[in-house]
mmCIF file of C-alpha atoms in Angstrom:
data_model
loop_
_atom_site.group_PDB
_atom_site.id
_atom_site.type_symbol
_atom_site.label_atom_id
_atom_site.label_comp_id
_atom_site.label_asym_id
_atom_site.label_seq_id
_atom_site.Cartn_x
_atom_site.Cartn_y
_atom_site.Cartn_z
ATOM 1 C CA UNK A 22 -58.818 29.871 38.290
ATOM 2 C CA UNK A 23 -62.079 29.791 36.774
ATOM 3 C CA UNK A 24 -63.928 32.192 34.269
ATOM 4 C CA UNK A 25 -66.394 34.459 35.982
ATOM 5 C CA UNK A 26 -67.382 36.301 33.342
ATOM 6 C CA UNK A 27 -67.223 35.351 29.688
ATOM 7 C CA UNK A 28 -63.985 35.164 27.500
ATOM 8 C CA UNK A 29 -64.698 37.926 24.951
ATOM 9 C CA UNK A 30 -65.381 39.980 27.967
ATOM 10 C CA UNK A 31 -62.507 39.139 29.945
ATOM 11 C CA UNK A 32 -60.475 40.394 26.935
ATOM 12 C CA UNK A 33 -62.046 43.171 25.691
ATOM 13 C CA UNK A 34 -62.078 44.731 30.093
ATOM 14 C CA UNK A 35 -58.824 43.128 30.929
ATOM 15 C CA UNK A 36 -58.426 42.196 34.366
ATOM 16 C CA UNK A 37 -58.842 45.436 36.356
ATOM 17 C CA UNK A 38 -61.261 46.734 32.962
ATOM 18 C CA UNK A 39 -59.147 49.669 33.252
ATOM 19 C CA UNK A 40 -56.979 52.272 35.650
ATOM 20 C CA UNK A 41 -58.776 52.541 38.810
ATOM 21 C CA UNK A 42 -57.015 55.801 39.736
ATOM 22 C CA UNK A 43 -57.740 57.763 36.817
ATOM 23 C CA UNK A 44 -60.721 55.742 35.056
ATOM 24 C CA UNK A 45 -58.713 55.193 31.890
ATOM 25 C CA UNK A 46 -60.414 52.681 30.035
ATOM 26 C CA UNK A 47 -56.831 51.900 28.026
ATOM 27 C CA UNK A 48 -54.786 50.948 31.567
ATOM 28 C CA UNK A 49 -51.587 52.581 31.000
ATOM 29 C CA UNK A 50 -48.318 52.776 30.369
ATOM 30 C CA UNK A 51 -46.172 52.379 33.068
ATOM 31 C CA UNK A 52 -43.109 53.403 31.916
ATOM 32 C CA UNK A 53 -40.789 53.606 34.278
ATOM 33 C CA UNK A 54 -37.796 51.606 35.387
ATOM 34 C CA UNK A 55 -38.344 52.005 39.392
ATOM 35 C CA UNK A 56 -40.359 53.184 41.636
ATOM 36 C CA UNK A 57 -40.004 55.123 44.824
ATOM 37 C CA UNK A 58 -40.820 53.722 48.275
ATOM 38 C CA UNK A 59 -42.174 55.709 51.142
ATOM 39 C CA UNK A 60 -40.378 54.976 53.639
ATOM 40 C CA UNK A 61 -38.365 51.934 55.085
ATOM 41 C CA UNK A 62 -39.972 48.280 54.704
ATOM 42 C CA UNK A 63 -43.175 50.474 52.799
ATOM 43 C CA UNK A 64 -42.876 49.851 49.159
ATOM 44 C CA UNK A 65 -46.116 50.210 47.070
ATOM 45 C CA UNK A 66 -45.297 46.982 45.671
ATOM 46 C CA UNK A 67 -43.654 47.667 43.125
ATOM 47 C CA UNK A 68 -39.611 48.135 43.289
ATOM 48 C CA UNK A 69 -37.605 47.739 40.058
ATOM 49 C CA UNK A 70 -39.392 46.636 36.471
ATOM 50 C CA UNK A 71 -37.405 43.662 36.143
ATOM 51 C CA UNK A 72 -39.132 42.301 39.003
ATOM 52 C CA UNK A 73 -42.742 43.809 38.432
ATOM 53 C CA UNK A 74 -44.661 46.291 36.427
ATOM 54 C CA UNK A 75 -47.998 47.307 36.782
ATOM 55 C CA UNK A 76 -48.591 47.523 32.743
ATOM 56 C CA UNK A 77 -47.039 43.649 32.637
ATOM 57 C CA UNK A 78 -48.920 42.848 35.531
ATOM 58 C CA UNK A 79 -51.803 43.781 33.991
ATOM 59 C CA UNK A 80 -50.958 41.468 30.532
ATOM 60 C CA UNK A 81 -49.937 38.661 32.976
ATOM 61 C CA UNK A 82 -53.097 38.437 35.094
ATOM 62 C CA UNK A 83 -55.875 38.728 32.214
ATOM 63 C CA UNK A 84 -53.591 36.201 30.658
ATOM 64 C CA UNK A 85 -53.768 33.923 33.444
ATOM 65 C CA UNK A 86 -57.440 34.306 33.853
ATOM 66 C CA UNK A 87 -58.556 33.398 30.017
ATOM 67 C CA UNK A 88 -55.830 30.207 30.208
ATOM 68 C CA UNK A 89 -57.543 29.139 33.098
ATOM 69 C CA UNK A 90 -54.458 29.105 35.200
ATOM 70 C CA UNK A 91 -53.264 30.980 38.655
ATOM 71 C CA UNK A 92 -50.647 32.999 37.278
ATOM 72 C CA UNK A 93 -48.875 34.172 34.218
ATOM 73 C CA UNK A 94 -45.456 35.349 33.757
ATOM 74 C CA UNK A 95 -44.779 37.841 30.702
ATOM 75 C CA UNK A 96 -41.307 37.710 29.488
ATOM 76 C CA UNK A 97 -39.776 39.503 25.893
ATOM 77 C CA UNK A 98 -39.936 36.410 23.451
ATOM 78 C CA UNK A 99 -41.737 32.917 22.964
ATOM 79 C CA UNK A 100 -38.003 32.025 23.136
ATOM 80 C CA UNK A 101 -37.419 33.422 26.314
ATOM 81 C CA UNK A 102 -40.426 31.925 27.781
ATOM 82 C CA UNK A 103 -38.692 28.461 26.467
ATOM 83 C CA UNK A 104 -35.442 29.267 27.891
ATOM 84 C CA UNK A 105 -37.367 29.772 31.636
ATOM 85 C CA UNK A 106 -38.304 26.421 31.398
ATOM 86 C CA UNK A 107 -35.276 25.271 30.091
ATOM 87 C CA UNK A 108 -33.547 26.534 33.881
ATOM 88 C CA UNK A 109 -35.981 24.562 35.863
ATOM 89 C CA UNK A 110 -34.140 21.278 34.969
ATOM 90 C CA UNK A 111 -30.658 20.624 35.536
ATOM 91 C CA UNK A 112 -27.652 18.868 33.542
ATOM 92 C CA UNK A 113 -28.126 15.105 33.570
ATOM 93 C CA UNK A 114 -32.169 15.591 32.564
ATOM 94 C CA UNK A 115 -33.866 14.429 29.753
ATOM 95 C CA UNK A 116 -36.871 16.407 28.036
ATOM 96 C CA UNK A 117 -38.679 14.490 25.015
ATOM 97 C CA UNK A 118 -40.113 16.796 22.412
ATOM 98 C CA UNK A 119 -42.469 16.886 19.682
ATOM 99 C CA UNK A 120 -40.445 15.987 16.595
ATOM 100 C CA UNK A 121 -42.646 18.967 14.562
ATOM 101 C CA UNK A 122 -42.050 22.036 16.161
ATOM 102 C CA UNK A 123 -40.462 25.444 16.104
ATOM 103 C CA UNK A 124 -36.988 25.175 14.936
ATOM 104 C CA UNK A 125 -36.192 28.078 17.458
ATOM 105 C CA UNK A 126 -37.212 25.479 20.066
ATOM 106 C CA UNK A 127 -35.451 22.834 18.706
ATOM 107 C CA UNK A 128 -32.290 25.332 18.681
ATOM 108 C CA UNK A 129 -32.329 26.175 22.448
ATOM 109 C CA UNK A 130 -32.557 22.127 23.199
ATOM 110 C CA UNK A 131 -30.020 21.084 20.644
ATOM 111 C CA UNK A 132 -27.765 23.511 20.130
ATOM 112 C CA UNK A 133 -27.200 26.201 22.947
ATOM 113 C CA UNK A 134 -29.071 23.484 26.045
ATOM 114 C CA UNK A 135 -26.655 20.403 24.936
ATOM 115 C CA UNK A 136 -23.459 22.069 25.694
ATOM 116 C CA UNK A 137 -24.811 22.347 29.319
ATOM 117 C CA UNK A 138 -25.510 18.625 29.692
ATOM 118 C CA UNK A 139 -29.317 18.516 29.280
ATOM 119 C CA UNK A 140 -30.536 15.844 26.727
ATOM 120 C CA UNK A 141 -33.551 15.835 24.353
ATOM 121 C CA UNK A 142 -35.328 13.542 21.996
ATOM 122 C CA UNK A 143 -37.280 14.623 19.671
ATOM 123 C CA UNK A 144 -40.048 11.808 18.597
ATOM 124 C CA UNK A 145 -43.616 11.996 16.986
ATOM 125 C CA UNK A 146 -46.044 12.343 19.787
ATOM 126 C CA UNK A 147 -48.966 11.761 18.027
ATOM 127 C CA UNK A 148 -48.548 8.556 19.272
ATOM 128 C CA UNK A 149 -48.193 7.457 23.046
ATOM 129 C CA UNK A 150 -46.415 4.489 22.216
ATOM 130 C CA UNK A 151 -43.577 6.428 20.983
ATOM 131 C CA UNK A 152 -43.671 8.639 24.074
ATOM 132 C CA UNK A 153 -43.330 5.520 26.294
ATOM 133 C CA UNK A 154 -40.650 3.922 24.479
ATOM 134 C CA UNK A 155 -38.362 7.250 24.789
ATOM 135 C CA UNK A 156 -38.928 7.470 28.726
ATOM 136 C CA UNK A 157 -35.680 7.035 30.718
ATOM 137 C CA UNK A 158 -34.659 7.110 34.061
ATOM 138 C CA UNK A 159 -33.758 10.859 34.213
ATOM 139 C CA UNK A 160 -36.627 11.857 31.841
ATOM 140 C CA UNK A 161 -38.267 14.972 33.266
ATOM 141 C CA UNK A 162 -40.762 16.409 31.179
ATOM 142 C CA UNK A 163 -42.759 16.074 28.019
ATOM 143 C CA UNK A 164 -43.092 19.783 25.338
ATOM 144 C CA UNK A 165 -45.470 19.361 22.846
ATOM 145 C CA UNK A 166 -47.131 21.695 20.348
ATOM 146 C CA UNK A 167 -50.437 20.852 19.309
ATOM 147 C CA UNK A 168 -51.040 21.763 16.382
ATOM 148 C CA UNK A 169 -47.322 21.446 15.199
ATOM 149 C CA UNK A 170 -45.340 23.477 13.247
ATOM 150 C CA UNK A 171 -45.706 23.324 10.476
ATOM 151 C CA UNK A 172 -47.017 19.947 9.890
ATOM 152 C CA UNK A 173 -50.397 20.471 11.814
ATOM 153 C CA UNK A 174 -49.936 17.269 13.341
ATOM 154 C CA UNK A 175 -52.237 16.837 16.975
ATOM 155 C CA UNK A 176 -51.283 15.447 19.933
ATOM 156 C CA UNK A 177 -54.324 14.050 22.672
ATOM 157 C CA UNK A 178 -53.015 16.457 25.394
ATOM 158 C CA UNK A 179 -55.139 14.305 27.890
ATOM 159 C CA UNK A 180 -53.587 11.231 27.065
ATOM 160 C CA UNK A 181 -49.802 12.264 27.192
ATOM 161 C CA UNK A 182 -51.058 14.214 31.020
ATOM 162 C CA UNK A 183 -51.514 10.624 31.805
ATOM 163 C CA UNK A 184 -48.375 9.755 31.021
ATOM 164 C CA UNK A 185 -46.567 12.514 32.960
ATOM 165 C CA UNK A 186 -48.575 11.843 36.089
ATOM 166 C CA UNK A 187 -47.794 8.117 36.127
ATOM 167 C CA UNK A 188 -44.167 9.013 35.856
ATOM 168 C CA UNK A 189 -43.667 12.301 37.452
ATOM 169 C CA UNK A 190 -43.155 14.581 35.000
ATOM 170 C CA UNK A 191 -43.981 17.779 33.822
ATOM 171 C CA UNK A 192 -46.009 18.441 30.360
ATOM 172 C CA UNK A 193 -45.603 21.741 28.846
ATOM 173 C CA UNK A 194 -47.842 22.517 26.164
ATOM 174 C CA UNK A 195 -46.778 25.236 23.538
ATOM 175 C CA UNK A 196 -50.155 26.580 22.945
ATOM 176 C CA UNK A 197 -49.552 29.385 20.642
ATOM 177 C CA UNK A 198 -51.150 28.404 17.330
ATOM 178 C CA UNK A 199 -55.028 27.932 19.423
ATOM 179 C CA UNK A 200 -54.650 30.544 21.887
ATOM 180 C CA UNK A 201 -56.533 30.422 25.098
ATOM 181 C CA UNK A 202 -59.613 31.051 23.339
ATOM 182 C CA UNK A 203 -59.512 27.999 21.236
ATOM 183 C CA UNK A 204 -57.879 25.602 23.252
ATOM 184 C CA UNK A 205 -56.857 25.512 27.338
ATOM 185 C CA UNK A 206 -54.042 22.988 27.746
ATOM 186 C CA UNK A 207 -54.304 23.490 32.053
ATOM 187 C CA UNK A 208 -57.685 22.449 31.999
ATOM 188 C CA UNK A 209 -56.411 19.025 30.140
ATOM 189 C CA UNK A 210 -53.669 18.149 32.172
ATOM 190 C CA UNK A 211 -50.294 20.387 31.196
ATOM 191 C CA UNK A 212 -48.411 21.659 34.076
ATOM 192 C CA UNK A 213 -46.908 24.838 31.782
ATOM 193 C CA UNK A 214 -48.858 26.315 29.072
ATOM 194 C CA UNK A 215 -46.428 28.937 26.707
ATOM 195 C CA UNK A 216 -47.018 31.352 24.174
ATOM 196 C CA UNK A 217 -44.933 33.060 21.615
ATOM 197 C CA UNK A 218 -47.273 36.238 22.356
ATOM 198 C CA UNK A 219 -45.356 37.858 19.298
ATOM 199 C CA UNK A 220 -47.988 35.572 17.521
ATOM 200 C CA UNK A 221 -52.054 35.370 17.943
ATOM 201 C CA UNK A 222 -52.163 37.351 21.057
ATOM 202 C CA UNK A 223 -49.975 40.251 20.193
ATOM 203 C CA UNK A 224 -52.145 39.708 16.510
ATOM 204 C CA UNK A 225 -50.581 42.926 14.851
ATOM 205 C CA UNK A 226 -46.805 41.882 13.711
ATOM 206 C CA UNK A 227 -45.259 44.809 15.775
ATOM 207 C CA UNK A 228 -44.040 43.113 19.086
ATOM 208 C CA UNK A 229 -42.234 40.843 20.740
ATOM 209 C CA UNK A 230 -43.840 38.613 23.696
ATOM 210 C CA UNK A 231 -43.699 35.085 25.601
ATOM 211 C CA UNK A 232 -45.364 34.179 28.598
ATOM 212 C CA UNK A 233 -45.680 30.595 30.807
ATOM 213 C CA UNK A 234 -49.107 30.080 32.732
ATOM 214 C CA UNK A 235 -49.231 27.551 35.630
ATOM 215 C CA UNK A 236 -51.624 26.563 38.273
ATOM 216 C CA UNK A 237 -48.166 25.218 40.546
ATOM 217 C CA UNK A 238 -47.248 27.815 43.029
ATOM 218 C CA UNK A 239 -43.950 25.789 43.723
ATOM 219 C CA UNK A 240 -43.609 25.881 39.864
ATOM 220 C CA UNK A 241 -44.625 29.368 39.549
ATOM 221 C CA UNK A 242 -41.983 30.982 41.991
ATOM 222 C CA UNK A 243 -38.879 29.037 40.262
ATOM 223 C CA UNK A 244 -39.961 30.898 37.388
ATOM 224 C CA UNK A 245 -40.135 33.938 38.791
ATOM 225 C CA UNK A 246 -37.311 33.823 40.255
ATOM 226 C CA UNK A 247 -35.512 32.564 36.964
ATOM 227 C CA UNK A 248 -37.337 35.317 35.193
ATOM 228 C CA UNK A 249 -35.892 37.811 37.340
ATOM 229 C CA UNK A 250 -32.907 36.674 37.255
ATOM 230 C CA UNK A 251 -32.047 36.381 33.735
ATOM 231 C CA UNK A 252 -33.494 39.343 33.103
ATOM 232 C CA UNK A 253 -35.896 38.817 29.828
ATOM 233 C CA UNK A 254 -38.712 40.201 30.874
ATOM 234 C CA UNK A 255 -41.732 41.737 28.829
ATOM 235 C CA UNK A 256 -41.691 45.524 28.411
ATOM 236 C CA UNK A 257 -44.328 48.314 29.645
ATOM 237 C CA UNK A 258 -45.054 49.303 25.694
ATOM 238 C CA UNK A 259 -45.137 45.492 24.625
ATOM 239 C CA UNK A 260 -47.290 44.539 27.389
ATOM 240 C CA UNK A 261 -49.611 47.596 26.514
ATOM 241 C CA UNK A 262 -49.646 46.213 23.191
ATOM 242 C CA UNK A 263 -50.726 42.292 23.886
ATOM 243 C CA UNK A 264 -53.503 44.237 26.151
ATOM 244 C CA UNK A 265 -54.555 46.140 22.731
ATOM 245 C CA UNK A 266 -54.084 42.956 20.949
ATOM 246 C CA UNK A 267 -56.181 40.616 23.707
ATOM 247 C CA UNK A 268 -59.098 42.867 23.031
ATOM 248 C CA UNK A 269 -60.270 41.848 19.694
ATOM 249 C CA UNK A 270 -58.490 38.333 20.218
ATOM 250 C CA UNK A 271 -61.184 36.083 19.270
ATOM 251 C CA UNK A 272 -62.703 38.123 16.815
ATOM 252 C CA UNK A 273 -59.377 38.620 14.476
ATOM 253 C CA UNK A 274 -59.462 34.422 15.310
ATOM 254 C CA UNK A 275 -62.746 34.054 14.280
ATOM 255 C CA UNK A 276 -62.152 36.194 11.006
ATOM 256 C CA UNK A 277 -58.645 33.889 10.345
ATOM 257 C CA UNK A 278 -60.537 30.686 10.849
ATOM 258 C CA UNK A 279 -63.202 31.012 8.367
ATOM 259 C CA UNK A 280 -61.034 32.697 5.536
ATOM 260 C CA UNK A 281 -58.584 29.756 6.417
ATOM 261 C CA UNK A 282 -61.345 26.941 5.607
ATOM 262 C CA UNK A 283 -61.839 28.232 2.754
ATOM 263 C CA UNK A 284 -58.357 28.769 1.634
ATOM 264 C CA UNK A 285 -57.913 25.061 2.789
ATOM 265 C CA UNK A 286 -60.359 24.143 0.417
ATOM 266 C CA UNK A 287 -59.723 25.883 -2.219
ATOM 267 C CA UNK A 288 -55.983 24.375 -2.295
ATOM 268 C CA UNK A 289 -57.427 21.056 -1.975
ATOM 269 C CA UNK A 290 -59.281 21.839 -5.218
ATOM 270 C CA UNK A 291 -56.206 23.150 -7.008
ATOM 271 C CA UNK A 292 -54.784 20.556 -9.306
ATOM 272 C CA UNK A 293 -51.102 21.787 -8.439
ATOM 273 C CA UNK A 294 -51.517 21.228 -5.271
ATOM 274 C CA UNK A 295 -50.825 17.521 -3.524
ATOM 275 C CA UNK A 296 -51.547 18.026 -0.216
ATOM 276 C CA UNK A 297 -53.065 20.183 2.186
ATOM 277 C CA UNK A 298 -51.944 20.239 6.080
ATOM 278 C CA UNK A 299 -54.940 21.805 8.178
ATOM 279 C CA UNK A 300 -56.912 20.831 11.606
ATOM 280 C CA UNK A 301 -59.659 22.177 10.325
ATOM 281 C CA UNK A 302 -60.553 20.056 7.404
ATOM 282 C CA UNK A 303 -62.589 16.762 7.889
ATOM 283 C CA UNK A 304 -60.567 14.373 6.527
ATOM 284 C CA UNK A 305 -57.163 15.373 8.195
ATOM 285 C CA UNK A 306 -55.720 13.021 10.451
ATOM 286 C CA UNK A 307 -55.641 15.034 13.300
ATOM 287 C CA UNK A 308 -59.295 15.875 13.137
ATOM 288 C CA UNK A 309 -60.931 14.136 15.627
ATOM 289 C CA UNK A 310 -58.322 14.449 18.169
ATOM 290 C CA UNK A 311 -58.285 18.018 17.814
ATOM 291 C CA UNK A 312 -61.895 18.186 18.153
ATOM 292 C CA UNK A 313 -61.903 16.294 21.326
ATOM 293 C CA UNK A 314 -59.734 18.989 22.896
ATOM 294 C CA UNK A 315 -60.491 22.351 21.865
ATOM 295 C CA UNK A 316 -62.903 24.853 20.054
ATOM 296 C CA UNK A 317 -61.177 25.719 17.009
ATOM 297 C CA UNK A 318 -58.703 25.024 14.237
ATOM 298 C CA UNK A 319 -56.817 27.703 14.480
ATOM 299 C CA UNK A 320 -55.635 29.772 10.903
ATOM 300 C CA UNK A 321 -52.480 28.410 10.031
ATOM 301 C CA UNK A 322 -52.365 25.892 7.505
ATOM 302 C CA UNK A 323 -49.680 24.455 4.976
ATOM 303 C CA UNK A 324 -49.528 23.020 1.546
ATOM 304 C CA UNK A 325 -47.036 21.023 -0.246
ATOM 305 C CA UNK A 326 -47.033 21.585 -4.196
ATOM 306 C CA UNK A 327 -46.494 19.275 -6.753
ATOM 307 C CA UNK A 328 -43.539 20.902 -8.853
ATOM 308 C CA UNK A 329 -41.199 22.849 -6.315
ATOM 309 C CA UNK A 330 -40.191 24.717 -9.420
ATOM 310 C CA UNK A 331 -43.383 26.604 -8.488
ATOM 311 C CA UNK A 332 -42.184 27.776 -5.193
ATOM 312 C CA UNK A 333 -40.499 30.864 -6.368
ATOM 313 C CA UNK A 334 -43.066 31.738 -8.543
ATOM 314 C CA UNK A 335 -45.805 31.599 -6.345
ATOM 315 C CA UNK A 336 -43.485 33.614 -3.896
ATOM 316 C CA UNK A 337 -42.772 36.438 -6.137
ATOM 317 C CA UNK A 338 -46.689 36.788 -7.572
ATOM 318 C CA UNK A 339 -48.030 36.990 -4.139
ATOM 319 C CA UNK A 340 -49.612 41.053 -3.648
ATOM 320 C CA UNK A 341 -52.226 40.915 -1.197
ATOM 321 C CA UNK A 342 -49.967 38.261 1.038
ATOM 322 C CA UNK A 343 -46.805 39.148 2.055
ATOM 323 C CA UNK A 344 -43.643 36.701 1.795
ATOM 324 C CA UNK A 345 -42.917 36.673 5.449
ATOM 325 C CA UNK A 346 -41.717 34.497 8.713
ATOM 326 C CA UNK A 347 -43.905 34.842 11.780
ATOM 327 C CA UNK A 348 -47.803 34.304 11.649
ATOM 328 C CA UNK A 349 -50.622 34.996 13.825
ATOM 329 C CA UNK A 350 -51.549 38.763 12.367
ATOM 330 C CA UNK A 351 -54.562 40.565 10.923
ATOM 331 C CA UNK A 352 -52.397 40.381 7.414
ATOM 332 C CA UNK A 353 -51.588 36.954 5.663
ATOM 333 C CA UNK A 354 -48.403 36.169 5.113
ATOM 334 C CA UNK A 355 -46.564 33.127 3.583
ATOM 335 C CA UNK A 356 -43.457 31.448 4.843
ATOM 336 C CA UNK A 357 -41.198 28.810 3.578
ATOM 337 C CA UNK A 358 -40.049 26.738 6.184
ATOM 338 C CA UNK A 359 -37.190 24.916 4.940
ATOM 339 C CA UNK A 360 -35.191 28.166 4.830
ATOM 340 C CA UNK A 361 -36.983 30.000 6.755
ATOM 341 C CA UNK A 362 -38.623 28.933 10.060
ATOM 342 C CA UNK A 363 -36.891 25.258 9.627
ATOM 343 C CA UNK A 364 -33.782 25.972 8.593
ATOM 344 C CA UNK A 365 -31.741 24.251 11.929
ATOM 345 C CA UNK A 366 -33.937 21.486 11.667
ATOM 346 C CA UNK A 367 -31.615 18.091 11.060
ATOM 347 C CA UNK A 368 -32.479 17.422 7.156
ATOM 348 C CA UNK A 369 -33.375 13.277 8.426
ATOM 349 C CA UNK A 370 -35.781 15.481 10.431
ATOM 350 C CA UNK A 371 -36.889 17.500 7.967
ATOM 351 C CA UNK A 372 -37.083 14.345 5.753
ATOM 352 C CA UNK A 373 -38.998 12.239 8.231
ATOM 353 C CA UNK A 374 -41.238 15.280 8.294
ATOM 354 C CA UNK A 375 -42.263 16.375 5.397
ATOM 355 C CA UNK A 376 -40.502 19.617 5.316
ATOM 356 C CA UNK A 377 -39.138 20.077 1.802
ATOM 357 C CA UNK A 378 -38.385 21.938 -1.020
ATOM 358 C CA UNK A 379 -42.567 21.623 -1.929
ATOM 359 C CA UNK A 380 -43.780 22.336 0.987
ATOM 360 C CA UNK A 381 -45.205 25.872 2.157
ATOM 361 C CA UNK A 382 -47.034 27.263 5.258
ATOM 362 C CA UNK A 383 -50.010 30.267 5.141
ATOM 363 C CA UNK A 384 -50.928 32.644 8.214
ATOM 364 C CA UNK A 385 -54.080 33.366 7.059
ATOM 365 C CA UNK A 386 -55.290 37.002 8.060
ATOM 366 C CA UNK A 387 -58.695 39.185 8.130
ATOM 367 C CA UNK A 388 -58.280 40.306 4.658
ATOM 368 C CA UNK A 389 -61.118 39.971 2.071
ATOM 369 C CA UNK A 390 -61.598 36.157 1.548
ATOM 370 C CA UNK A 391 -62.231 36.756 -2.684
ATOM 371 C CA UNK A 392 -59.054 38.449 -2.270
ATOM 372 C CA UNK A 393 -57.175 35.987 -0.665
ATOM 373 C CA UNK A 394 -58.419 33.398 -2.876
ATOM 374 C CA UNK A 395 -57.588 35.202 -6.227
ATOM 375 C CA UNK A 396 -54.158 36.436 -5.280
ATOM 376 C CA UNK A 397 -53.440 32.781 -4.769
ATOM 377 C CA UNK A 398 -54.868 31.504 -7.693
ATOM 378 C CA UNK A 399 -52.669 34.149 -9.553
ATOM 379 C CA UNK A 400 -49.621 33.041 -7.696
ATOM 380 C CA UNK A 401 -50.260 29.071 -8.128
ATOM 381 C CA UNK A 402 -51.926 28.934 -11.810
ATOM 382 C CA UNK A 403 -55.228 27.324 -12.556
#
């Protein structure tokens, strides 16, 4: 599905760019659990919320429409969304994953998935050669996130869809730190695009979201019908507030992006600081790829430090950002992964990674960048 009109205005309308009936600008809140039909074999088309509501069909469609893909489907986490595409393969299969990720995904595949027969590797797939090496017989699909978490590390997105097309596989790209407006994963190849909505799109820390977005019919009704099914579906109120969220999308990314360049820059400058994990700087290995394949950096970055004894410290002096898990809000927060976000993650993972006792990762908000920048400053020391 192509863009008609232009993203920001896509968001800002929504789909319908309203409530026909009533001319509410704000569509509304459809709260209600069923709906009455008016006769026999003469529903309205909508039956019972688990199956449809207008308010989530609504979220799902203007979704769809800025991913560039035919349909969306809106379900109550990023997990959940995960979990959906965890049921279209069956005990036996073998998914290969991005080594850097989530450690909720990581979780679902190697805790709660394993005990149902389905196998995953997890590998760096920054680099194709790695990818080929792990293909087996009953490998079935590649997940990436580009950028990871919390590493930042890119993957070429076109050059992996090669890979899955040669072989017959699916590539499901976990697009949630970009967003639609940054980055279209569909238009590069991927089969599945998810979202923890929760994140970017919801952009206000009070919900709880995930959707998939496919241009596969065939695809797209196994995953309705799995959605259905298990029953995790994304809530009138929730989907009103993604809708709210949607609106100002790529101006709260805008905002992030630029106070996260500088924030990247001004850790690089900071003596106690070692390194500094962002897309957006120049002379970070991911650069260039990232470039290639999308608009934006994105405004999450991480930093490792050079004492860890400073970790608490900087934790505790933090004011204007908030010691928090979750990103992808108007406010900043700061998370430590290794106990936080990362915790499940195998320590020879974690290890191989980078993810340590130094390390810590900023969602950078739409706060006052002189603010931002002094608050740290206080926190880390001169």
């Amino acid at each position: 599905m192509t863009l008609k009109k232009s993203f920001e205005t896509i968001a800002v309308s929504g789909i319908s760019g309203g409530d026909e009936a009533t001319g509410a600008i704000s569509f509304p809140i459809y709260q209600a659990a069923t709906f009455k039909h008016h006769g026999l074999n003469n529903s309205t088309g909508y039956d019972y919320a688990r199956a449809q509501n207008p308010t989530r069909e609504e979220a799902e469609k203007t979704l769809a429409v800025l991913e560039g893909g035919k349909s969306a489907i809106g379900f109550s986490s990023g997990v959940a969304a995960i979990t959906a595409c965890i049921h279209l393969f069956k005990s036996g299969d073998h998914i290969i994953l991005s080594d850097d990720l989530y450690g909720g995904t990581y979780r679902l595949f190697d805790d709660i998935f394993r005990d149902f027969g389905l196998e995953a590797t997890f590998i760096d797939t920054t680099d194709t050669q790695n990818i080929l090496n792990s293909l087996k017989e009953n490998t079935k699909a590649i997940l990436i996130e580009t950028p990871s978490n919390p590493m930042m590390k890119v993957t070429d997105i076109r050059a992996v869809a090669e890979i899955t097309k040669e072989n017959g596989l699916l590539l499901i790209v976990d697009n949630t730190f970009l967003t639609p407006y940054y980055q279209r994963p569909l238009e590069l190849g991927a089969d599945l695009v998810v979202h923890s909505g929760t994140k970017f799109l919801g952009g206000h820390h009070d919900l709880l979201a995930g959707f998939i977005v496919a241009n596969d019919e065939e695809i797209l009704q196994k995953l309705r019908r799995i959605h259905m099914s298990t029953g995790a579906t994304l809530s009138p109120f929730d989907s009103w507030l993604i809708l709210r969220g949607i609106k100002t999308l790529h101006i709260r990314l805008e905002r992030s992006q630029e106070n996260t360049i500088k924030i990247a820059k001004f850790l690089e400058r900071n003596p106690k600081v070692e390194k500094v994990y962002y897309v957006g700087l120049e002379n970070f290995e991911g650069y260039e790829v990232n470039k290639g394949q999308s608009t934006g950096f994105g405004a999450t970055l991480s930093f490792r430090v050079k004492d860890k004894e400073l970790i608490p410290k900087i934790l505790e002096r933090v004011k204007i950002i908030r010691f928090a898990e979750s990103l992808g809000g108007v406010e900043t927060l700061i998370t430590y992964p290794i106990t936080q976000t990362h915790s499940e993650i195998p320590e020879d993972i974690k290890k191989r990674l980078g993810v340590d006792e130094y390390l810590l990762r900023l969602s950078v908000g739409i706060e006052n960048i002189d603010d931002l920048i002094k608050d740290l400053e206080n926190a880390i020391g001169k």
